[in-house]
Coordinates of C-alpha atoms in Angstrom, one line a residue:
M523 CA -31.8 -5.5 175.9
S524 CA -33.3 -2.2 177.1
S525 CA -36.9 -2.1 176.2
A526 CA -36.9 1.7 176.1
I527 CA -34.0 1.9 173.7
A528 CA -35.6 -0.9 171.6
F529 CA -38.9 1.1 171.3
V530 CA -37.1 4.2 170.4
C531 CA -35.0 2.5 167.7
V532 CA -38.1 0.8 166.2
G533 CA -40.1 4.0 166.3
L534 CA -37.4 6.2 164.7
L535 CA -36.8 3.6 162.0
L536 CA -40.5 3.5 161.1
L537 CA -40.7 7.3 161.1
V538 CA -37.6 7.6 158.8
M539 CA -38.8 4.9 156.5
G540 CA -42.2 6.4 156.2
L541 CA -40.9 10.0 155.6
T542 CA -38.3 8.9 153.1
S543 CA -40.0 6.1 151.3
T544 CA -40.0 7.8 147.9
A545 CA -36.2 8.5 148.1
I546 CA -35.5 4.9 149.3
R547 CA -37.3 3.4 146.4
R548 CA -34.8 5.1 144.0
L549 CA -31.8 3.5 145.9
P550 CA -30.3 0.2 144.7
V551 CA -31.1 -1.4 148.1
T552 CA -34.0 -3.2 149.7
T553 CA -35.7 -2.2 152.9
A554 CA -34.4 -5.3 154.6
M555 CA -30.8 -4.1 154.0
I556 CA -31.6 -0.8 155.8
Y557 CA -33.2 -2.6 158.8
L558 CA -30.2 -4.9 159.0
A559 CA -27.7 -2.0 158.8
V560 CA -29.5 -0.1 161.6
G561 CA -29.4 -3.3 163.7
I562 CA -25.7 -3.8 163.2
V563 CA -24.9 -0.2 164.0
V564 CA -26.9 -0.1 167.3
G565 CA -26.0 -3.7 168.1
P566 CA -22.8 -5.2 169.7
T567 CA -20.9 -5.0 166.4
A568 CA -20.7 -1.2 166.6
L569 CA -22.4 1.0 169.3
N570 CA -23.6 -1.8 171.5
L571 CA -26.7 0.0 172.5
L572 CA -28.8 -3.1 172.0
H573 CA -28.0 -6.8 172.3
F574 CA -30.5 -9.5 171.6
N575 CA -29.6 -13.0 172.7
P576 CA -31.5 -15.6 170.7
L577 CA -30.5 -18.5 173.0
Q578 CA -32.0 -16.8 176.0
Q579 CA -35.0 -15.4 174.1
S580 CA -35.6 -18.4 171.9
G581 CA -39.3 -18.7 173.0
F582 CA -40.1 -15.2 172.2
L583 CA -38.2 -15.3 168.8
E584 CA -39.9 -18.6 167.9
I585 CA -43.4 -17.0 168.3
A586 CA -42.4 -13.8 166.6
T587 CA -40.9 -15.5 163.6
E588 CA -43.9 -18.0 163.5
I589 CA -46.4 -15.1 163.2
A590 CA -44.3 -13.3 160.6
V591 CA -44.1 -16.4 158.4
L592 CA -47.8 -17.2 158.8
L593 CA -48.8 -13.7 157.7
S594 CA -46.4 -13.9 154.7
L595 CA -47.6 -17.3 153.6
F596 CA -51.2 -16.2 153.7
T597 CA -50.4 -13.0 151.7
A598 CA -48.5 -15.0 149.1
G599 CA -51.4 -17.5 148.8
M600 CA -53.9 -14.8 148.1
K601 CA -51.9 -13.5 145.2
M602 CA -51.7 -16.8 143.3
P603 CA -53.1 -16.5 139.8
V604 CA -56.4 -18.1 138.9
P605 CA -57.1 -20.8 138.0
V606 CA -54.9 -23.5 139.4
S607 CA -53.5 -25.8 136.8
V608 CA -51.2 -28.8 136.8
R609 CA -49.0 -27.3 134.1
R610 CA -48.6 -23.9 135.9
W611 CA -47.9 -25.4 139.3
Q612 CA -45.6 -28.2 138.1
T613 CA -42.4 -26.0 138.4
P614 CA -43.0 -24.6 141.9
V615 CA -44.0 -28.0 143.2
L616 CA -40.7 -29.5 141.9
L617 CA -38.9 -26.6 143.6
A618 CA -40.7 -26.9 146.9
F619 CA -40.4 -30.7 147.2
A620 CA -37.7 -32.2 145.0
S621 CA -35.3 -29.3 144.8
M622 CA -35.6 -28.6 148.5
S623 CA -35.0 -32.3 149.4
L624 CA -31.9 -32.2 147.2
T625 CA -30.8 -29.0 149.0
V626 CA -31.2 -30.7 152.4
A627 CA -29.1 -33.6 151.2
L628 CA -26.3 -31.5 149.9
I629 CA -26.1 -29.3 153.0
T630 CA -26.2 -32.5 155.2
V631 CA -23.2 -33.9 153.3
F632 CA -21.3 -30.6 153.7
G633 CA -22.1 -30.2 157.3
Y634 CA -21.2 -33.8 158.2
H635 CA -18.0 -34.2 156.2
L636 CA -16.6 -30.6 156.1
L637 CA -18.0 -29.0 159.2
G638 CA -17.7 -32.1 161.4
L639 CA -21.3 -31.8 162.7
P640 CA -23.1 -34.9 164.0
L641 CA -25.4 -36.5 161.4
G642 CA -28.5 -35.2 163.2
A643 CA -27.2 -31.7 163.4
A644 CA -26.1 -31.7 159.8
V645 CA -29.6 -32.8 158.7
L646 CA -31.1 -30.1 160.9
L647 CA -28.8 -27.5 159.4
G648 CA -30.0 -28.6 155.9
A649 CA -33.6 -28.3 157.0
I650 CA -33.0 -24.8 158.5
L651 CA -31.2 -23.4 155.5
A652 CA -33.1 -25.2 152.7
P653 CA -36.4 -23.3 152.5
T654 CA -36.6 -20.0 150.6
D655 CA -38.1 -17.1 152.6
P656 CA -41.6 -15.6 151.9
V657 CA -41.0 -12.6 154.2
L658 CA -37.8 -11.2 152.6
A659 CA -38.5 -12.1 149.0
T660 CA -41.2 -9.4 148.6
D661 CA -39.3 -7.6 145.7
I662 CA -39.3 -10.7 143.5
Q663 CA -42.7 -12.1 144.5
V664 CA -46.1 -11.8 142.8
R665 CA -46.9 -8.1 143.2
H666 CA -50.7 -8.3 143.0
P667 CA -53.5 -10.9 142.4
G668 CA -53.4 -10.3 138.6
D669 CA -49.7 -10.6 138.2
R670 CA -49.0 -13.6 135.9
D671 CA -45.2 -13.3 135.5
R672 CA -43.7 -16.8 135.5
L673 CA -40.6 -16.0 137.5
R674 CA -42.4 -14.2 140.2
F675 CA -45.0 -16.9 140.4
N676 CA -42.4 -19.7 140.7
V677 CA -40.5 -17.9 143.5
T678 CA -43.7 -16.9 145.4
C679 CA -45.3 -20.3 145.1
E680 CA -42.1 -22.2 146.1
A681 CA -41.7 -20.0 149.2
G682 CA -45.3 -20.6 150.1
M683 CA -45.0 -24.3 150.1
N684 CA -41.4 -25.1 151.1
D685 CA -41.7 -23.4 154.5
G686 CA -44.1 -26.3 155.3
T687 CA -42.3 -29.1 153.3
A688 CA -39.1 -28.5 155.3
F689 CA -40.7 -29.5 158.5
P690 CA -40.3 -33.3 158.0
F691 CA -36.5 -32.8 157.7
V692 CA -36.4 -30.7 160.9
M693 CA -38.1 -33.6 162.7
L694 CA -35.7 -36.1 161.1
G695 CA -32.7 -34.1 162.4
L696 CA -34.2 -33.8 165.9
G697 CA -34.9 -37.5 165.8
L698 CA -31.3 -38.4 164.9
L699 CA -30.2 -36.3 167.8
G700 CA -32.5 -38.3 170.1
L701 CA -35.0 -35.4 170.6
H702 CA -37.9 -36.9 168.5
D703 CA -39.3 -40.4 168.1
L704 CA -38.6 -41.6 164.6
G705 CA -40.1 -45.1 165.2
H706 CA -38.7 -48.5 164.2
Y707 CA -36.5 -47.9 161.1
G708 CA -38.0 -44.5 160.7
S709 CA -41.5 -45.8 160.3
E710 CA -43.1 -43.1 162.6
W711 CA -41.3 -40.4 160.7
I712 CA -42.4 -41.6 157.3
L713 CA -46.0 -42.3 158.2
R714 CA -46.6 -39.4 160.6
D715 CA -44.2 -36.6 159.9
L716 CA -43.9 -37.1 156.1
L717 CA -47.1 -38.6 154.7
W718 CA -49.8 -37.8 157.2
A719 CA -48.7 -34.3 158.2
T720 CA -48.3 -33.2 154.6
A721 CA -51.5 -34.7 153.3
A722 CA -53.5 -33.5 156.3
A723 CA -52.2 -30.0 155.9
G724 CA -53.4 -29.9 152.3
V725 CA -56.9 -31.2 153.2
I726 CA -57.3 -28.8 156.2
G727 CA -56.1 -25.8 154.3
I728 CA -58.1 -26.3 151.1
A729 CA -61.3 -27.3 152.9
S730 CA -61.1 -24.3 155.3
G731 CA -60.4 -21.7 152.6
A732 CA -63.1 -23.0 150.3
A733 CA -65.6 -23.2 153.2
L734 CA -65.0 -19.6 154.3
A735 CA -65.4 -18.4 150.7
H736 CA -68.8 -20.1 150.5
V737 CA -70.0 -18.9 153.9
A738 CA -69.0 -15.3 153.2
W739 CA -70.6 -15.5 149.8
R740 CA -74.0 -16.6 151.2
L741 CA -73.9 -14.0 154.0
R742 CA -73.1 -11.2 151.7
G743 CA -76.1 -12.0 149.6
V744 CA -78.1 -10.5 152.5
D745 CA -75.7 -7.9 153.8
E746 CA -72.9 -6.5 151.7
Q747 CA -71.3 -4.5 154.6
H748 CA -69.5 -7.6 155.9
H749 CA -66.4 -6.5 154.1
R750 CA -65.6 -4.1 157.0
L751 CA -64.6 -7.1 159.0
D752 CA -62.5 -8.8 156.3
D753 CA -59.3 -8.2 158.2
F754 CA -60.8 -10.2 161.1
L755 CA -61.9 -13.0 158.7
G756 CA -58.4 -13.3 157.3
L757 CA -56.7 -13.4 160.6
G758 CA -59.3 -15.7 162.0
L759 CA -58.8 -18.2 159.1
I760 CA -55.0 -18.1 159.7
A761 CA -55.4 -18.8 163.4
M762 CA -58.1 -21.5 163.0
V763 CA -56.3 -23.4 160.2
Y764 CA -52.9 -23.2 162.0
G765 CA -54.4 -24.3 165.3
A766 CA -56.4 -27.2 163.8
S767 CA -53.2 -28.3 162.0
L768 CA -51.3 -28.4 165.2
M769 CA -54.0 -30.4 167.0
V770 CA -53.8 -33.2 164.4
H771 CA -50.0 -33.0 163.9
A772 CA -50.2 -31.5 160.4
W773 CA -47.8 -28.9 159.0
G774 CA -49.6 -25.6 159.8
F775 CA -47.4 -23.5 157.4
L776 CA -48.5 -25.6 154.5
A777 CA -52.1 -25.5 155.5
V778 CA -52.2 -21.7 155.9
F779 CA -50.8 -21.2 152.4
F780 CA -53.2 -23.7 150.8
A781 CA -56.1 -22.1 152.7
A782 CA -55.3 -18.7 151.2
V783 CA -55.0 -20.2 147.7
A784 CA -58.3 -22.1 148.1
L785 CA -60.0 -19.0 149.5
R786 CA -59.2 -16.8 146.5
Q787 CA -59.7 -19.5 143.9
T788 CA -63.2 -20.3 145.3
E789 CA -64.1 -16.6 145.6
L790 CA -63.2 -16.0 142.0
R791 CA -65.3 -18.9 140.8
L792 CA -68.3 -17.7 142.9
T793 CA -67.9 -14.2 141.6
G794 CA -68.0 -15.6 138.0
R795 CA -71.6 -16.7 138.8
C796 CA -72.4 -13.3 140.2
P797 CA -74.8 -12.1 137.4
D798 CA -77.0 -15.1 137.9
R799 CA -77.1 -14.6 141.6
L800 CA -78.0 -10.9 141.4
Q801 CA -81.0 -11.2 139.1
L802 CA -84.4 -10.4 140.4
Q803 CA -86.1 -13.5 141.6
N804 CA -89.0 -13.3 139.1
G805 CA -87.4 -10.9 136.5
T806 CA -85.4 -11.2 133.3
D807 CA -81.8 -10.2 132.6
D808 CA -82.9 -6.8 131.4
E809 CA -84.8 -6.2 134.6
A810 CA -81.9 -7.1 136.9
P811 CA -80.5 -4.0 138.6
A812 CA -76.9 -3.0 138.0
R813 CA -75.1 -3.9 141.2
T814 CA -71.4 -4.2 142.1
P815 CA -70.3 -7.7 143.1
P816 CA -69.6 -8.1 146.8
R817 CA -66.0 -7.4 147.7
R818 CA -63.8 -10.5 148.2
I819 CA -62.1 -11.3 151.5
S820 CA -58.8 -12.2 149.8
E821 CA -58.6 -8.7 148.1
S822 CA -60.0 -6.4 150.7
S823 CA -57.9 -7.8 153.5
L824 CA -54.7 -8.0 151.5
A825 CA -53.4 -4.5 152.2
F826 CA -53.8 -5.0 156.0
K827 CA -51.9 -8.3 155.9
E828 CA -49.1 -6.7 153.9
Q829 CA -48.7 -3.9 156.5
L830 CA -48.5 -6.5 159.3
E831 CA -45.9 -8.4 157.3
R832 CA -43.8 -5.3 156.8
L833 CA -44.0 -4.4 160.5
S834 CA -42.8 -7.9 161.5
E835 CA -40.0 -7.6 159.0
V836 CA -38.7 -4.4 160.6
V837 CA -38.6 -5.8 164.1
L838 CA -37.1 -9.2 163.2
I839 CA -34.4 -8.0 160.8
L840 CA -33.5 -5.3 163.4
L841 CA -33.1 -8.1 166.0
V842 CA -30.8 -10.0 163.6
G843 CA -28.5 -7.1 163.4
C844 CA -28.6 -6.7 167.2
T845 CA -27.5 -10.3 167.5
L846 CA -24.3 -10.2 165.5
F847 CA -20.9 -9.8 167.0
V848 CA -17.7 -9.2 165.1
D849 CA -16.5 -12.7 165.8
S850 CA -19.8 -14.1 164.5
W851 CA -18.2 -14.1 161.0
S852 CA -16.4 -17.4 161.2
L853 CA -14.9 -19.0 158.2
R854 CA -17.2 -22.0 158.7
A855 CA -20.3 -19.8 158.5
I856 CA -19.1 -17.9 155.4
A857 CA -18.1 -21.1 153.7
T858 CA -21.6 -22.6 154.3
A859 CA -23.2 -19.5 152.9
A860 CA -21.0 -19.5 149.8
F861 CA -21.6 -23.2 149.2
L862 CA -25.4 -22.7 149.6
F863 CA -25.7 -19.6 147.3
I864 CA -23.1 -20.6 144.6
V865 CA -23.4 -24.4 144.4
V866 CA -26.4 -25.9 146.2
R867 CA -29.2 -23.6 145.2
P868 CA -28.3 -23.2 141.5
A869 CA -27.5 -26.9 141.1
S870 CA -30.7 -28.1 142.7
V871 CA -32.9 -25.8 140.7
L872 CA -31.2 -26.4 137.3
A873 CA -31.1 -30.2 137.9
L874 CA -34.8 -30.4 138.7
L875 CA -35.9 -28.0 136.0
S876 CA -33.7 -29.4 133.2
R877 CA -36.7 -30.8 131.3
S878 CA -39.2 -28.1 132.2
R879 CA -40.5 -25.6 129.6
S880 CA -39.2 -22.6 131.6
P881 CA -36.7 -20.5 129.6
M882 CA -33.1 -20.7 130.7
R883 CA -33.1 -17.1 132.0
I884 CA -36.0 -17.9 134.3
R885 CA -34.2 -21.0 135.6
L886 CA -31.0 -19.1 136.2
L887 CA -32.8 -16.3 138.1
T888 CA -34.8 -18.8 140.1
G889 CA -31.6 -20.6 141.0
W890 CA -30.0 -17.4 142.2
F891 CA -33.0 -15.9 144.1
G892 CA -33.0 -18.5 146.9
I893 CA -33.4 -15.9 149.7
R894 CA -33.0 -17.2 153.2
G895 CA -34.5 -15.3 156.2
I896 CA -37.2 -15.5 158.8
G897 CA -38.2 -19.0 158.1
S898 CA -34.7 -20.3 158.8
L899 CA -34.7 -18.4 162.1
Y900 CA -38.1 -20.0 163.0
Y901 CA -36.9 -23.5 162.4
L902 CA -33.7 -22.9 164.5
M903 CA -35.7 -21.5 167.4
Y904 CA -38.1 -24.4 167.1
A905 CA -35.3 -26.9 167.4
I906 CA -33.8 -25.0 170.4
E907 CA -37.1 -25.0 172.2
H908 CA -37.3 -28.7 171.7
G909 CA -34.1 -29.4 173.6
L910 CA -31.3 -28.9 171.1
P911 CA -28.0 -29.2 173.0
Q912 CA -26.4 -25.8 173.7
D913 CA -23.1 -26.5 171.9
I914 CA -24.9 -27.5 168.7
A915 CA -27.4 -24.7 169.1
L916 CA -24.6 -22.1 169.3
E917 CA -22.9 -23.5 166.2
L918 CA -26.1 -23.6 164.2
L919 CA -27.0 -20.1 165.4
H920 CA -23.8 -18.6 164.2
I921 CA -24.1 -20.3 160.8
T922 CA -27.8 -19.4 160.3
L923 CA -27.3 -15.7 161.3
V924 CA -24.4 -15.3 158.9
V925 CA -26.3 -17.0 156.1
V926 CA -29.4 -14.9 156.6
T927 CA -27.3 -11.7 156.9
L928 CA -25.3 -12.4 153.7
S929 CA -28.5 -13.4 151.9
I930 CA -30.1 -10.1 152.8
M931 CA -27.0 -8.2 151.6
I932 CA -26.0 -10.1 148.5
H933 CA -29.5 -10.9 147.1
G934 CA -30.7 -7.5 148.2
L935 CA -28.0 -5.8 146.1
S936 CA -28.7 -7.9 143.0
I937 CA -32.5 -7.9 143.1
R938 CA -33.2 -4.6 141.4
P939 CA -30.5 -4.7 138.7
L940 CA -31.4 -8.3 137.7
M941 CA -35.2 -7.8 137.9
D942 CA -34.9 -4.5 135.9
R943 CA -33.0 -6.4 133.2
Y944 CA -35.4 -9.2 133.3
A945 CA -38.3 -6.8 132.9
R946 CA -36.7 -5.1 129.9
R947 CA -36.1 -8.5 128.1

């Protein structure tokens, strides 16, 4: 890939999107569809000005997708409604754990029996395609911290969690291919990759987010100008939580999402006690001066994180388009996408939510909006970097790229009509 042409393409795309944003919002398409279309035009499918080879650049793409997912997970976590309750979180927890596990199982059966993949590769394919994407689902996610719409909450919360809960199945697939130690009868996988890594991620994320909220609250009682560095605090929390999770072999994606949720939940609880804190030391309520509560990290840094998320979306979706060839569209890949979108996702959602209190229209929309994207690319690059055989890597790459591309196109075309109808009802 020519770096000069790549910079020019990205620069022109950003300029055009910035200058025509008002007109684009009136079109029945998503921004991801535009990025993808530009990538396909300048890529080997059409003009062949740019060609990105994920197999040769798997290390770079792993890091790029990793950063994009982390930013998106943190942003999603900061928008979660307050307070956390078992009743409210029951549905997304079922989606992120039980529904995703069922999705992995169904894709594994499809890949093993119909695609003829080895068992380990079939499990790995299921883990790659099972999680919904927090980066590309912006149009149906929670729009702001006060948004309490049930459908948006379910989709956002599910995407925030299942990018971490898919990791045990990635390791299971690698283990069945001989690239990861599963232990005797899978004991290591169960104890380390499933139980420990998931529980440790929750503890690290919740403890870190709550601790930062308390420290910032105490410091701002002395100096309220700390909000100028809130962007640094947010990025620092992401890096610290993710690094600590990797050090103890916990799932960092899950930890970062829970850190963002804990940060905002704790900040709002502390802000609720703000009038008591701001009273004069020896005065009464009437003597307390009128002061504005200190700005919260989760709100003041949200716009910055969203801009970084959009920038990463531009680059990565453009690269997806620059990867596709005409012969990438194999019948095997298209059949996998159709099976996932039409059968697996709706069936897994409706089966797990059959006894929930969610209205049927919310269940149906949740079953349809299982958008696949950057998270799937990350898991694939992770597997390639951990020694995935080249023939299996090439097969999974073609399938994953086609699934992601079709998800961007099909779900992108249906988001606005369906969400508009949902809003009217």
